[in-house]
Structure formats: structure tokens, C-alpha cells
Amino acid sequence: MITWVRYAFRNLLRNRRRSLYTILAVAIGFAAINVFGGFTDYIYTNLRESFIYVQGNGHLSVFKKGARVGNTVEDPLKHLLTREEILRVRELAEADGNFIGISEVMNITGLISNGDITTIYIGMAWVPSEKYAFQEKARGLMSQLSFFEGKPLGDDLEIGIGIGHGLAEKLNSQFEADVILMAPTVFGQINAVDAQVLQFTDASMELLEDKWVVMPLSLARALYNTEGASQINLLLMENANLGVVRSAFEIKLHEAGIDVTVAPWRDLSPFYVKVEKMFRVIFLLMFLIVSIIIVMSVVNTVSMAVLERSREIGTLRAIGARRYRVIMLFSFEGALLGLFGCLIGVVILVVALAFLGYAQPYWTPPQMARPIPLEVYLVSDYLLFSALFLTMLSFASGVFPARQIARQNIVEALGHV
């Protein structure tokens, strides 16, 4: 076997230029696949990190049963968890060793006014220290970015709020400007509280920039006259099995007589799921296109070699080489073209990633209000799979042109011109 591989390598050197062009085609295809694969991993990772850690949604969320219909939230004040339910859920979560973070959250909506302009707002309220504890667990790019301008909200700054950049423009607001928040309480009465704008923050969706408001949970409870919460977000340990933990915790809650629903983060982030599906389809199409190009390149190179070496093949057959040996010889040549192409592709990939790291380009992804660094991750699984697949594909590509000549009559092969 090693002897035939050595012969295949020497045969590639007969026409160095043709072999080099084929190797470069494989290399560029290999690099392109892994650059796009690394970009998709960058998208997946940062969308996931943003939703779970930066936005403070955690891995699991506990809702009052009936609070959600599909991906939509019902009336935020209609299905609030009571104070007793919140304390019981927290007690069970703290006793469970799989959770490292707990955060109470309330969905809020109402009117905001600066005295001259009044407009609607939509947003979230949470305990600032609990959300910051979630954010501290973020890794990579998401741990390095700040998504607000101004002062951070604090547990002791009960009247401090953050508003979206679009809402700040609509209200012509400045830092530390006084505003009035108005909303119906859980009892149907209209209530109003004074607040102070401490920060301009990015909304969870760009479409909400002109309506987005965030505030401490204590201020929201005073505004809505309740001690409840819309949901309780739970952050899991990194190596915890999400499905198993969710099922076990849901059983504990039901056994405790708490009528709630436990939803995993993917069910609460339809945007992430849609983006993931879209990029998987794009990646598959790109992989198929690159594979077809590589197959055609290898087949063309091996076919030319077969035509040029018909007499050599006839001689091999005349001295006793079996047909499958001839086919294997050209298959090894194709495999070597693929293997060398992948090795050079790794070099091209590393150079491309190094250049990207040096240039540090920025871009604004969909649903985001500000540009962030563009990165491409080096994913070992993609590297190994693509290298193995493309090498095997190149090996198989050498079989088809070799089969025809291997079946040819020995005399005809020897007399081929």
C-alpha cells in the first residue's frame, strides 16, 4: 500500500503545474468552507451569549402557567407570579446544585413623559445586581462590550432608569433628566411615579429603540402596585444538561404545588432559532458548491493523467497488475491532491484569520443598534470534518476516470497514441 502511495506522489510531480492548480483549488475551497463555518459559529455563540447572559434571560425561565402563548407574552399584569410563588421557586432553585444564578424579571409597558412629550414605552424590570451577576458569566466578545451609555443602574438607585437611544431622541432627553412613568396597576387604577434617566441603552431588538425602557424591579413594583414578577430566570452551570435539569426542576415545582411552566432559552428566542436554521442551509449549499468544484477539478486532473499514461497503464496490466491496483493508484493521486490542498488550506485559513484579527473590522448585525467587532472562530470540528470529507471526496473522484482505462484491453492500451 505504501509503495502505491509513493508511486502516486511521484506521478503528481510529473505535471507540477496542473497538480499545483488542483491543489490550490482544493485549498481555497477548504479555506472558504472553514471561514464561513467559523463565521457561523461566531454568530451562534454571540447570539446565544447575548440572550442568556447579557440580556439576563438565563438558560431556563419560570412563568405562571398561561402567561405565554407560543412566543408571545400575554398581558404582563394578568399572569404575574405571586410573592409566595417567587419565594418558593427561589428556595427550590437555590437548593438545586445545577443553578448558579437567579433573577426576577417583570415585563413592563405604559406611558413616559418629560412634561412636553408623552409616548408609550415597552421594556423590562429586574434587580440590577442579579442581572449583573448573569452578565459577569459571559465569555468572549459579549463580555467585552458595553451596551449602554451613562451610569449603570443599581439596587440603591430606585428611581434610575435606562431608555433606548431612539426614545431619548423622541423625548429630547439628556442624562439625569427627570421623567414621569405612568401605567395601570394590577388593580386597574392609573398610577404615576417620578424617575430619572441614568443611561441610554440598546434595546433587545432594533425595532424597540424608540420605545425601550429598563428599570429596577423595585420601581416597577411601585408603579404597578404589586410584589409579583412576570418570570424567574435561572442560570445553569456550564456543564449542566439543560433538558435533564429542566425536566427534573419542573417535576419539583409541580410536586410543590406551584402551577408554573419552565421554558428553555431556545423556546424564548425565536430569532436565534431562525438565524441558526438559515445559516445551516447557507452553509450546506456552500459546502455542496465547493465540493462540486473540487470534484470537477480532481476529475479533470486525473482524467488528463489517465489519457497521458494509457501505455503505462497497459504495461502495468501486462506485467500482472490487477485492475483494482490501477484504479487505486489514481485514487491515491486524487487523495493526495485533496490532502495537500487541505494542508495548504489550513495555512490560507490561518493567514486570513490573522489578517482579520489585525484589521479588526466592525459591522452592525440585524436587530442590533450599534456596530460590533467582526470575528471568525477557528472551529476544530469543522477543520477535521472538512479535511476528512474533501480528502475522501478527492479519493473517490480519482476512481471514475481510472475505471474506464483499467477495463480497456491490454493490447489496446499499449497501442494507445
Short mmCIF file of C-alpha atoms in Angstrom, two decimals:
data_model
loop_
_atom_site.label_atom_id
_atom_site.label_comp_id
_atom_site.label_asym_id
_atom_site.label_seq_id
_atom_site.Cartn_x
_atom_site.Cartn_y
_atom_site.Cartn_z
CA MET A 1 0.00 0.00 0.00
CA ILE A 2 2.77 2.43 0.96
CA THR A 3 4.55 1.63 -2.32
CA TRP A 4 1.48 2.58 -4.35
CA VAL A 5 1.10 5.82 -2.36
CA ARG A 6 4.74 6.63 -3.12
CA TYR A 7 4.14 5.97 -6.82
CA ALA A 8 1.05 8.21 -6.70
CA PHE A 9 3.10 11.04 -5.15
CA ARG A 10 5.78 10.74 -7.82
CA ASN A 11 3.14 10.78 -10.54
CA LEU A 12 1.82 14.10 -9.23
CA LEU A 13 5.28 15.57 -9.78
CA ARG A 14 5.20 14.70 -13.48
CA ASN A 15 2.98 17.67 -14.21
CA ARG A 16 3.65 20.03 -11.36
CA ARG A 17 1.71 22.95 -12.74
CA ARG A 18 -1.51 21.02 -13.24
CA SER A 19 -1.20 19.38 -9.84
CA LEU A 20 -0.49 22.74 -8.20
CA TYR A 21 -3.57 24.37 -9.71
CA THR A 22 -5.74 21.50 -8.49
CA ILE A 23 -4.22 21.65 -5.01
CA LEU A 24 -4.84 25.39 -4.88
CA ALA A 25 -8.47 24.87 -5.92
CA VAL A 26 -8.92 22.40 -3.06
CA ALA A 27 -7.06 24.73 -0.66
CA ILE A 28 -9.19 27.75 -1.46
CA GLY A 29 -12.36 25.68 -1.20
CA PHE A 30 -11.23 24.25 2.14
CA ALA A 31 -10.37 27.72 3.48
CA ALA A 32 -13.67 29.17 2.25
CA ILE A 33 -15.68 26.44 3.98
CA ASN A 34 -13.89 26.96 7.28
CA VAL A 35 -14.01 30.76 7.13
CA PHE A 36 -17.77 30.62 6.66
CA GLY A 37 -18.07 27.86 9.27
CA GLY A 38 -16.08 29.99 11.72
CA PHE A 39 -18.30 32.98 10.95
CA THR A 40 -21.48 30.99 11.60
CA ASP A 41 -20.02 29.75 14.91
CA TYR A 42 -19.26 33.38 15.80
CA ILE A 43 -22.90 34.27 15.06
CA TYR A 44 -24.31 31.34 17.06
CA THR A 45 -22.02 31.89 20.03
CA ASN A 46 -22.62 35.61 20.39
CA LEU A 47 -26.37 35.43 19.84
CA ARG A 48 -26.54 32.73 22.50
CA GLU A 49 -24.25 34.60 24.91
CA SER A 50 -26.17 37.83 24.37
CA PHE A 51 -29.56 36.28 25.07
CA ILE A 52 -28.53 34.13 28.03
CA TYR A 53 -26.02 36.36 29.81
CA VAL A 54 -26.04 39.96 28.54
CA GLN A 55 -29.84 40.29 28.39
CA GLY A 56 -30.10 38.25 31.60
CA ASN A 57 -32.56 35.65 30.30
CA GLY A 58 -30.61 32.64 31.61
CA HIS A 59 -30.98 29.07 30.41
CA LEU A 60 -34.42 28.45 31.91
CA SER A 61 -37.36 30.75 32.64
CA VAL A 62 -40.22 30.04 35.03
CA PHE A 63 -43.61 31.53 34.06
CA LYS A 64 -47.07 31.42 35.51
CA LYS A 65 -48.99 28.81 33.54
CA GLY A 66 -50.87 30.53 30.73
CA ALA A 67 -48.60 33.58 30.70
CA ARG A 68 -47.25 32.72 27.25
CA VAL A 69 -48.97 31.61 24.06
CA GLY A 70 -46.27 30.37 21.71
CA ASN A 71 -43.60 33.06 21.56
CA THR A 72 -45.89 35.91 22.62
CA VAL A 73 -46.41 37.24 26.13
CA GLU A 74 -49.97 37.74 27.32
CA ASP A 75 -50.97 40.83 29.33
CA PRO A 76 -47.87 41.37 31.54
CA LEU A 77 -50.01 42.09 34.62
CA LYS A 78 -52.52 39.29 34.08
CA HIS A 79 -50.28 36.32 34.82
CA LEU A 80 -47.79 37.51 37.43
CA LEU A 81 -46.09 35.11 39.79
CA THR A 82 -47.15 35.91 43.35
CA ARG A 83 -44.65 36.75 46.07
CA GLU A 84 -45.22 33.36 47.69
CA GLU A 85 -44.60 31.54 44.42
CA ILE A 86 -41.45 33.56 43.81
CA LEU A 87 -40.04 32.73 47.22
CA ARG A 88 -40.87 29.03 46.79
CA VAL A 89 -39.28 28.86 43.32
CA ARG A 90 -36.16 30.62 44.61
CA GLU A 91 -35.96 28.23 47.53
CA LEU A 92 -36.12 25.17 45.27
CA ALA A 93 -33.65 26.67 42.78
CA GLU A 94 -31.13 27.58 45.48
CA ALA A 95 -31.33 24.04 46.85
CA ASP A 96 -30.62 22.64 43.38
CA GLY A 97 -26.88 22.48 42.72
CA ASN A 98 -27.32 22.99 38.96
CA PHE A 99 -28.20 26.69 39.19
CA ILE A 100 -25.65 29.46 39.68
CA GLY A 101 -27.90 32.47 39.10
CA ILE A 102 -31.48 33.54 39.81
CA SER A 103 -33.16 36.72 38.56
CA GLU A 104 -36.70 38.04 38.95
CA VAL A 105 -37.98 39.90 35.89
CA MET A 106 -41.10 41.89 35.05
CA ASN A 107 -42.33 42.82 31.57
CA ILE A 108 -43.46 46.45 31.63
CA THR A 109 -45.47 48.78 29.41
CA GLY A 110 -47.07 52.18 29.86
CA LEU A 111 -46.52 55.88 29.11
CA ILE A 112 -43.44 58.02 29.65
CA SER A 113 -43.45 61.81 29.68
CA ASN A 114 -40.95 64.63 30.08
CA GLY A 115 -43.69 67.22 30.61
CA ASP A 116 -43.84 68.26 26.96
CA ILE A 117 -43.86 64.93 25.10
CA THR A 118 -45.70 61.78 26.12
CA THR A 119 -45.23 58.45 24.38
CA ILE A 120 -45.60 54.74 25.01
CA TYR A 121 -42.81 52.53 26.34
CA ILE A 122 -42.12 48.80 26.46
CA GLY A 123 -39.36 47.23 28.48
CA MET A 124 -38.06 45.08 31.29
CA ALA A 125 -37.51 45.48 35.00
CA TRP A 126 -35.11 43.40 37.07
CA VAL A 127 -32.94 43.53 40.15
CA PRO A 128 -29.75 45.19 38.77
CA SER A 129 -27.35 43.16 40.94
CA GLU A 130 -28.96 39.90 39.80
CA LYS A 131 -28.67 40.84 36.13
CA TYR A 132 -25.05 41.95 36.53
CA ALA A 133 -24.30 38.55 38.09
CA PHE A 134 -25.60 36.95 34.87
CA GLN A 135 -23.55 39.32 32.69
CA GLU A 136 -20.34 38.52 34.59
CA LYS A 137 -20.62 34.91 33.39
CA ALA A 138 -20.49 35.96 29.71
CA ARG A 139 -17.38 34.98 27.75
CA GLY A 140 -15.59 36.16 24.66
CA LEU A 141 -16.87 39.13 22.71
CA MET A 142 -20.04 39.62 24.76
CA SER A 143 -18.03 40.05 27.97
CA GLN A 144 -16.03 42.91 26.42
CA LEU A 145 -18.84 45.08 25.05
CA SER A 146 -20.94 47.69 26.80
CA PHE A 147 -24.50 48.14 25.55
CA PHE A 148 -25.34 51.40 27.28
CA GLU A 149 -24.03 54.94 27.73
CA GLY A 150 -24.19 56.66 31.08
CA LYS A 151 -24.38 55.27 34.60
CA PRO A 152 -25.19 51.63 35.43
CA LEU A 153 -28.44 51.03 37.26
CA GLY A 154 -28.08 49.97 40.88
CA ASP A 155 -30.21 48.39 43.58
CA ASP A 156 -29.90 51.58 45.64
CA LEU A 157 -30.82 53.86 42.69
CA GLU A 158 -34.52 53.03 42.84
CA ILE A 159 -35.71 55.85 40.54
CA GLY A 160 -32.91 55.49 37.97
CA ILE A 161 -33.96 54.11 34.58
CA GLY A 162 -32.45 53.49 31.15
CA ILE A 163 -34.13 54.38 27.87
CA GLY A 164 -33.41 53.41 24.27
CA HIS A 165 -31.45 55.77 22.03
CA GLY A 166 -34.48 56.29 19.79
CA LEU A 167 -36.70 57.07 22.76
CA ALA A 168 -34.10 59.54 24.05
CA GLU A 169 -34.22 61.36 20.71
CA LYS A 170 -38.01 61.34 20.72
CA LEU A 171 -38.09 62.88 24.22
CA ASN A 172 -35.06 65.09 23.53
CA SER A 173 -33.72 63.68 26.78
CA GLN A 174 -30.34 64.20 28.44
CA PHE A 175 -28.57 62.24 31.16
CA GLU A 176 -30.14 62.68 34.62
CA ALA A 177 -33.26 64.21 33.05
CA ASP A 178 -36.47 63.80 35.07
CA VAL A 179 -39.38 61.91 33.53
CA ILE A 180 -42.75 60.61 34.65
CA LEU A 181 -43.78 56.97 34.19
CA MET A 182 -47.50 56.17 34.00
CA ALA A 183 -49.19 52.79 33.87
CA PRO A 184 -52.29 50.93 35.08
CA THR A 185 -51.73 48.97 38.28
CA VAL A 186 -52.70 45.34 38.73
CA PHE A 187 -55.99 46.67 40.16
CA GLY A 188 -56.77 48.72 37.04
CA GLN A 189 -56.01 52.14 38.52
CA ILE A 190 -53.70 54.62 36.80
CA ASN A 191 -50.50 55.27 38.71
CA ALA A 192 -47.52 57.55 38.10
CA VAL A 193 -44.01 57.69 39.53
CA ASP A 194 -41.06 60.03 39.06
CA ALA A 195 -37.90 58.64 37.51
CA GLN A 196 -34.51 59.86 36.35
CA VAL A 197 -32.76 58.87 33.10
CA LEU A 198 -29.35 57.48 34.05
CA GLN A 199 -28.44 55.74 30.80
CA PHE A 200 -29.17 55.37 27.11
CA THR A 201 -29.30 51.65 26.43
CA ASP A 202 -29.56 49.34 23.44
CA ALA A 203 -32.91 47.62 23.07
CA SER A 204 -33.11 43.85 22.75
CA MET A 205 -34.44 44.48 19.22
CA GLU A 206 -33.66 47.44 16.98
CA LEU A 207 -37.38 47.97 16.31
CA LEU A 208 -37.89 48.79 20.00
CA GLU A 209 -35.21 51.51 20.16
CA ASP A 210 -37.82 54.29 20.27
CA LYS A 211 -39.91 52.56 22.96
CA TRP A 212 -37.39 50.72 25.16
CA VAL A 213 -37.20 51.33 28.92
CA VAL A 214 -35.35 49.37 31.61
CA MET A 215 -35.68 49.96 35.35
CA PRO A 216 -35.06 48.39 38.74
CA LEU A 217 -37.69 45.87 39.76
CA SER A 218 -38.47 47.86 42.91
CA LEU A 219 -39.52 50.87 40.80
CA ALA A 220 -41.69 48.70 38.54
CA ARG A 221 -43.40 47.13 41.54
CA ALA A 222 -44.13 50.56 42.97
CA LEU A 223 -45.52 51.69 39.61
CA TYR A 224 -47.74 48.63 39.12
CA ASN A 225 -48.55 48.21 42.81
CA THR A 226 -47.51 44.58 43.03
CA GLU A 227 -44.92 42.34 44.65
CA GLY A 228 -45.04 39.85 41.79
CA ALA A 229 -42.87 39.16 38.73
CA SER A 230 -43.51 38.08 35.17
CA GLN A 231 -40.84 35.37 35.23
CA ILE A 232 -37.86 34.00 37.11
CA ASN A 233 -34.74 33.39 35.04
CA LEU A 234 -32.32 30.66 36.03
CA LEU A 235 -28.68 30.36 35.00
CA LEU A 236 -27.23 26.86 34.82
CA MET A 237 -23.73 25.63 35.43
CA GLU A 238 -21.77 25.39 32.19
CA ASN A 239 -21.66 21.58 32.06
CA ALA A 240 -25.28 21.03 33.15
CA ASN A 241 -27.61 19.08 30.86
CA LEU A 242 -30.34 21.58 30.02
CA GLY A 243 -33.03 19.05 29.09
CA VAL A 244 -32.49 16.84 32.15
CA VAL A 245 -32.27 19.77 34.56
CA ARG A 246 -35.41 21.35 33.14
CA SER A 247 -37.45 18.15 33.44
CA ALA A 248 -36.27 17.45 36.99
CA PHE A 249 -36.88 21.02 38.16
CA GLU A 250 -40.32 21.15 36.56
CA ILE A 251 -41.25 17.97 38.45
CA LYS A 252 -40.05 19.52 41.73
CA LEU A 253 -42.17 22.61 41.12
CA HIS A 254 -45.29 20.59 40.36
CA GLU A 255 -44.73 18.39 43.41
CA ALA A 256 -44.54 21.57 45.48
CA GLY A 257 -47.94 22.60 44.10
CA ILE A 258 -46.62 25.57 42.10
CA ASP A 259 -48.62 25.99 38.87
CA VAL A 260 -45.88 27.19 36.51
CA THR A 261 -44.22 26.43 33.19
CA VAL A 262 -40.45 26.06 32.75
CA ALA A 263 -39.23 27.10 29.29
CA PRO A 264 -35.71 26.60 27.87
CA TRP A 265 -33.97 29.61 26.36
CA ARG A 266 -34.29 28.37 22.76
CA ASP A 267 -38.09 28.42 23.05
CA LEU A 268 -37.90 32.05 24.14
CA SER A 269 -35.53 33.17 21.39
CA PRO A 270 -37.20 32.51 18.01
CA PHE A 271 -34.77 34.92 16.35
CA TYR A 272 -31.80 32.73 17.33
CA VAL A 273 -33.54 29.59 16.05
CA LYS A 274 -34.37 31.23 12.70
CA VAL A 275 -30.83 32.55 12.26
CA GLU A 276 -29.38 29.14 13.10
CA LYS A 277 -31.59 27.39 10.55
CA MET A 278 -30.84 29.98 7.89
CA PHE A 279 -27.07 29.73 8.29
CA ARG A 280 -27.19 25.93 8.33
CA VAL A 281 -28.96 25.97 4.95
CA ILE A 282 -26.48 28.52 3.55
CA PHE A 283 -23.53 26.50 4.88
CA LEU A 284 -24.90 23.30 3.35
CA LEU A 285 -25.37 24.97 -0.05
CA MET A 286 -21.89 26.47 0.08
CA PHE A 287 -20.39 23.12 1.08
CA LEU A 288 -22.13 21.39 -1.83
CA ILE A 289 -20.96 24.04 -4.33
CA VAL A 290 -17.35 23.86 -3.12
CA SER A 291 -17.47 20.05 -3.15
CA ILE A 292 -18.69 20.02 -6.77
CA ILE A 293 -15.91 22.40 -7.82
CA ILE A 294 -13.30 20.26 -6.09
CA VAL A 295 -14.67 17.06 -7.64
CA MET A 296 -14.57 18.59 -11.11
CA SER A 297 -11.00 19.84 -10.58
CA VAL A 298 -9.72 16.48 -9.34
CA VAL A 299 -11.60 14.53 -12.02
CA ASN A 300 -10.16 16.79 -14.72
CA THR A 301 -6.61 16.39 -13.41
CA VAL A 302 -6.84 12.62 -13.01
CA SER A 303 -8.57 12.24 -16.40
CA MET A 304 -5.72 14.06 -18.11
CA ALA A 305 -3.22 11.86 -16.30
CA VAL A 306 -5.11 8.73 -17.37
CA LEU A 307 -5.12 9.76 -21.02
CA GLU A 308 -1.43 10.65 -20.98
CA ARG A 309 -0.42 7.40 -19.28
CA SER A 310 -2.52 4.86 -21.18
CA ARG A 311 0.58 2.96 -22.35
CA GLU A 312 1.98 2.96 -18.82
CA ILE A 313 -1.30 1.52 -17.56
CA GLY A 314 -1.20 -1.13 -20.29
CA THR A 315 2.36 -2.01 -19.26
CA LEU A 316 1.32 -2.35 -15.61
CA ARG A 317 -1.54 -4.60 -16.64
CA ALA A 318 0.80 -6.65 -18.89
CA ILE A 319 3.25 -7.37 -16.05
CA GLY A 320 0.45 -8.59 -13.80
CA ALA A 321 -1.03 -5.56 -12.05
CA ARG A 322 -4.72 -6.17 -11.41
CA ARG A 323 -7.39 -3.69 -12.42
CA TYR A 324 -8.16 -2.57 -8.87
CA ARG A 325 -4.46 -1.77 -8.36
CA VAL A 326 -4.56 0.62 -11.31
CA ILE A 327 -7.72 2.20 -10.00
CA MET A 328 -6.21 2.53 -6.52
CA LEU A 329 -3.12 4.22 -7.96
CA PHE A 330 -5.16 7.04 -9.49
CA SER A 331 -7.43 7.19 -6.44
CA PHE A 332 -4.36 7.74 -4.27
CA GLU A 333 -3.29 10.51 -6.61
CA GLY A 334 -6.68 12.16 -6.13
CA ALA A 335 -6.50 11.70 -2.37
CA LEU A 336 -3.04 13.27 -2.25
CA LEU A 337 -4.34 16.24 -4.22
CA GLY A 338 -7.10 16.63 -1.65
CA LEU A 339 -4.79 16.12 1.32
CA PHE A 340 -2.17 18.61 0.14
CA GLY A 341 -4.96 21.04 -0.73
CA CYS A 342 -6.34 20.82 2.81
CA LEU A 343 -2.89 21.34 4.34
CA ILE A 344 -2.32 24.46 2.25
CA GLY A 345 -5.91 25.47 3.03
CA VAL A 346 -5.05 25.47 6.74
CA VAL A 347 -2.23 27.93 6.02
CA ILE A 348 -4.57 30.16 3.99
CA LEU A 349 -7.14 29.97 6.77
CA VAL A 350 -4.66 30.95 9.48
CA VAL A 351 -3.39 33.86 7.36
CA ALA A 352 -6.98 35.04 6.73
CA LEU A 353 -7.83 34.88 10.45
CA ALA A 354 -4.61 36.69 11.34
CA PHE A 355 -5.41 39.44 8.85
CA LEU A 356 -8.95 39.72 10.21
CA GLY A 357 -7.59 40.00 13.74
CA TYR A 358 -5.17 42.70 12.62
CA ALA A 359 -7.75 44.71 10.64
CA GLN A 360 -10.42 44.42 13.37
CA PRO A 361 -13.40 45.33 11.14
CA TYR A 362 -16.76 46.29 12.65
CA TRP A 363 -20.26 45.56 11.39
CA THR A 364 -23.85 46.02 12.54
CA PRO A 365 -25.74 42.70 12.69
CA PRO A 366 -29.51 42.56 12.18
CA GLN A 367 -31.56 43.53 15.25
CA MET A 368 -28.63 45.43 16.79
CA ALA A 369 -28.33 49.20 17.12
CA ARG A 370 -24.56 49.56 17.18
CA PRO A 371 -21.58 48.04 15.33
CA ILE A 372 -19.60 45.24 16.95
CA PRO A 373 -16.25 43.60 16.05
CA LEU A 374 -16.40 41.09 13.19
CA GLU A 375 -14.67 37.85 14.10
CA VAL A 376 -14.24 34.38 12.62
CA TYR A 377 -13.66 31.50 15.01
CA LEU A 378 -11.35 28.57 14.36
CA VAL A 379 -13.60 25.54 14.85
CA SER A 380 -11.71 22.26 15.18
CA ASP A 381 -14.77 20.14 14.34
CA TYR A 382 -15.21 21.95 11.01
CA LEU A 383 -11.49 21.62 10.26
CA LEU A 384 -11.37 17.89 10.87
CA PHE A 385 -14.66 17.10 9.14
CA SER A 386 -13.96 19.21 6.05
CA ALA A 387 -10.39 17.87 5.71
CA LEU A 388 -11.56 14.26 6.01
CA PHE A 389 -14.55 14.75 3.71
CA LEU A 390 -12.64 16.61 0.99
CA THR A 391 -9.79 14.07 1.05
CA MET A 392 -12.22 11.16 0.75
CA LEU A 393 -14.10 13.04 -1.97
CA SER A 394 -10.86 13.54 -3.88
CA PHE A 395 -10.04 9.86 -3.43
CA ALA A 396 -13.43 8.90 -4.85
CA SER A 397 -13.03 11.41 -7.70
CA GLY A 398 -9.99 9.51 -8.95
CA VAL A 399 -11.95 6.26 -9.26
CA PHE A 400 -14.23 7.22 -12.15
CA PRO A 401 -11.68 8.21 -14.80
CA ALA A 402 -9.41 5.28 -13.83
CA ARG A 403 -12.12 2.63 -14.15
CA GLN A 404 -12.56 3.18 -17.88
CA ILE A 405 -8.90 2.75 -18.75
CA ALA A 406 -8.43 -0.10 -16.29
CA ARG A 407 -11.13 -2.08 -18.14
CA GLN A 408 -9.54 -1.44 -21.51
CA ASN A 409 -7.90 -4.33 -23.39
CA ILE A 410 -4.19 -4.53 -22.59
CA VAL A 411 -3.20 -4.58 -26.26
CA GLU A 412 -5.32 -1.51 -26.99
CA ALA A 413 -3.82 0.31 -24.01
CA LEU A 414 -0.29 -0.48 -25.14
CA GLY A 415 -1.06 0.77 -28.62
CA HIS A 416 -2.80 3.95 -27.43
CA VAL A 417 -1.46 7.13 -29.06
#
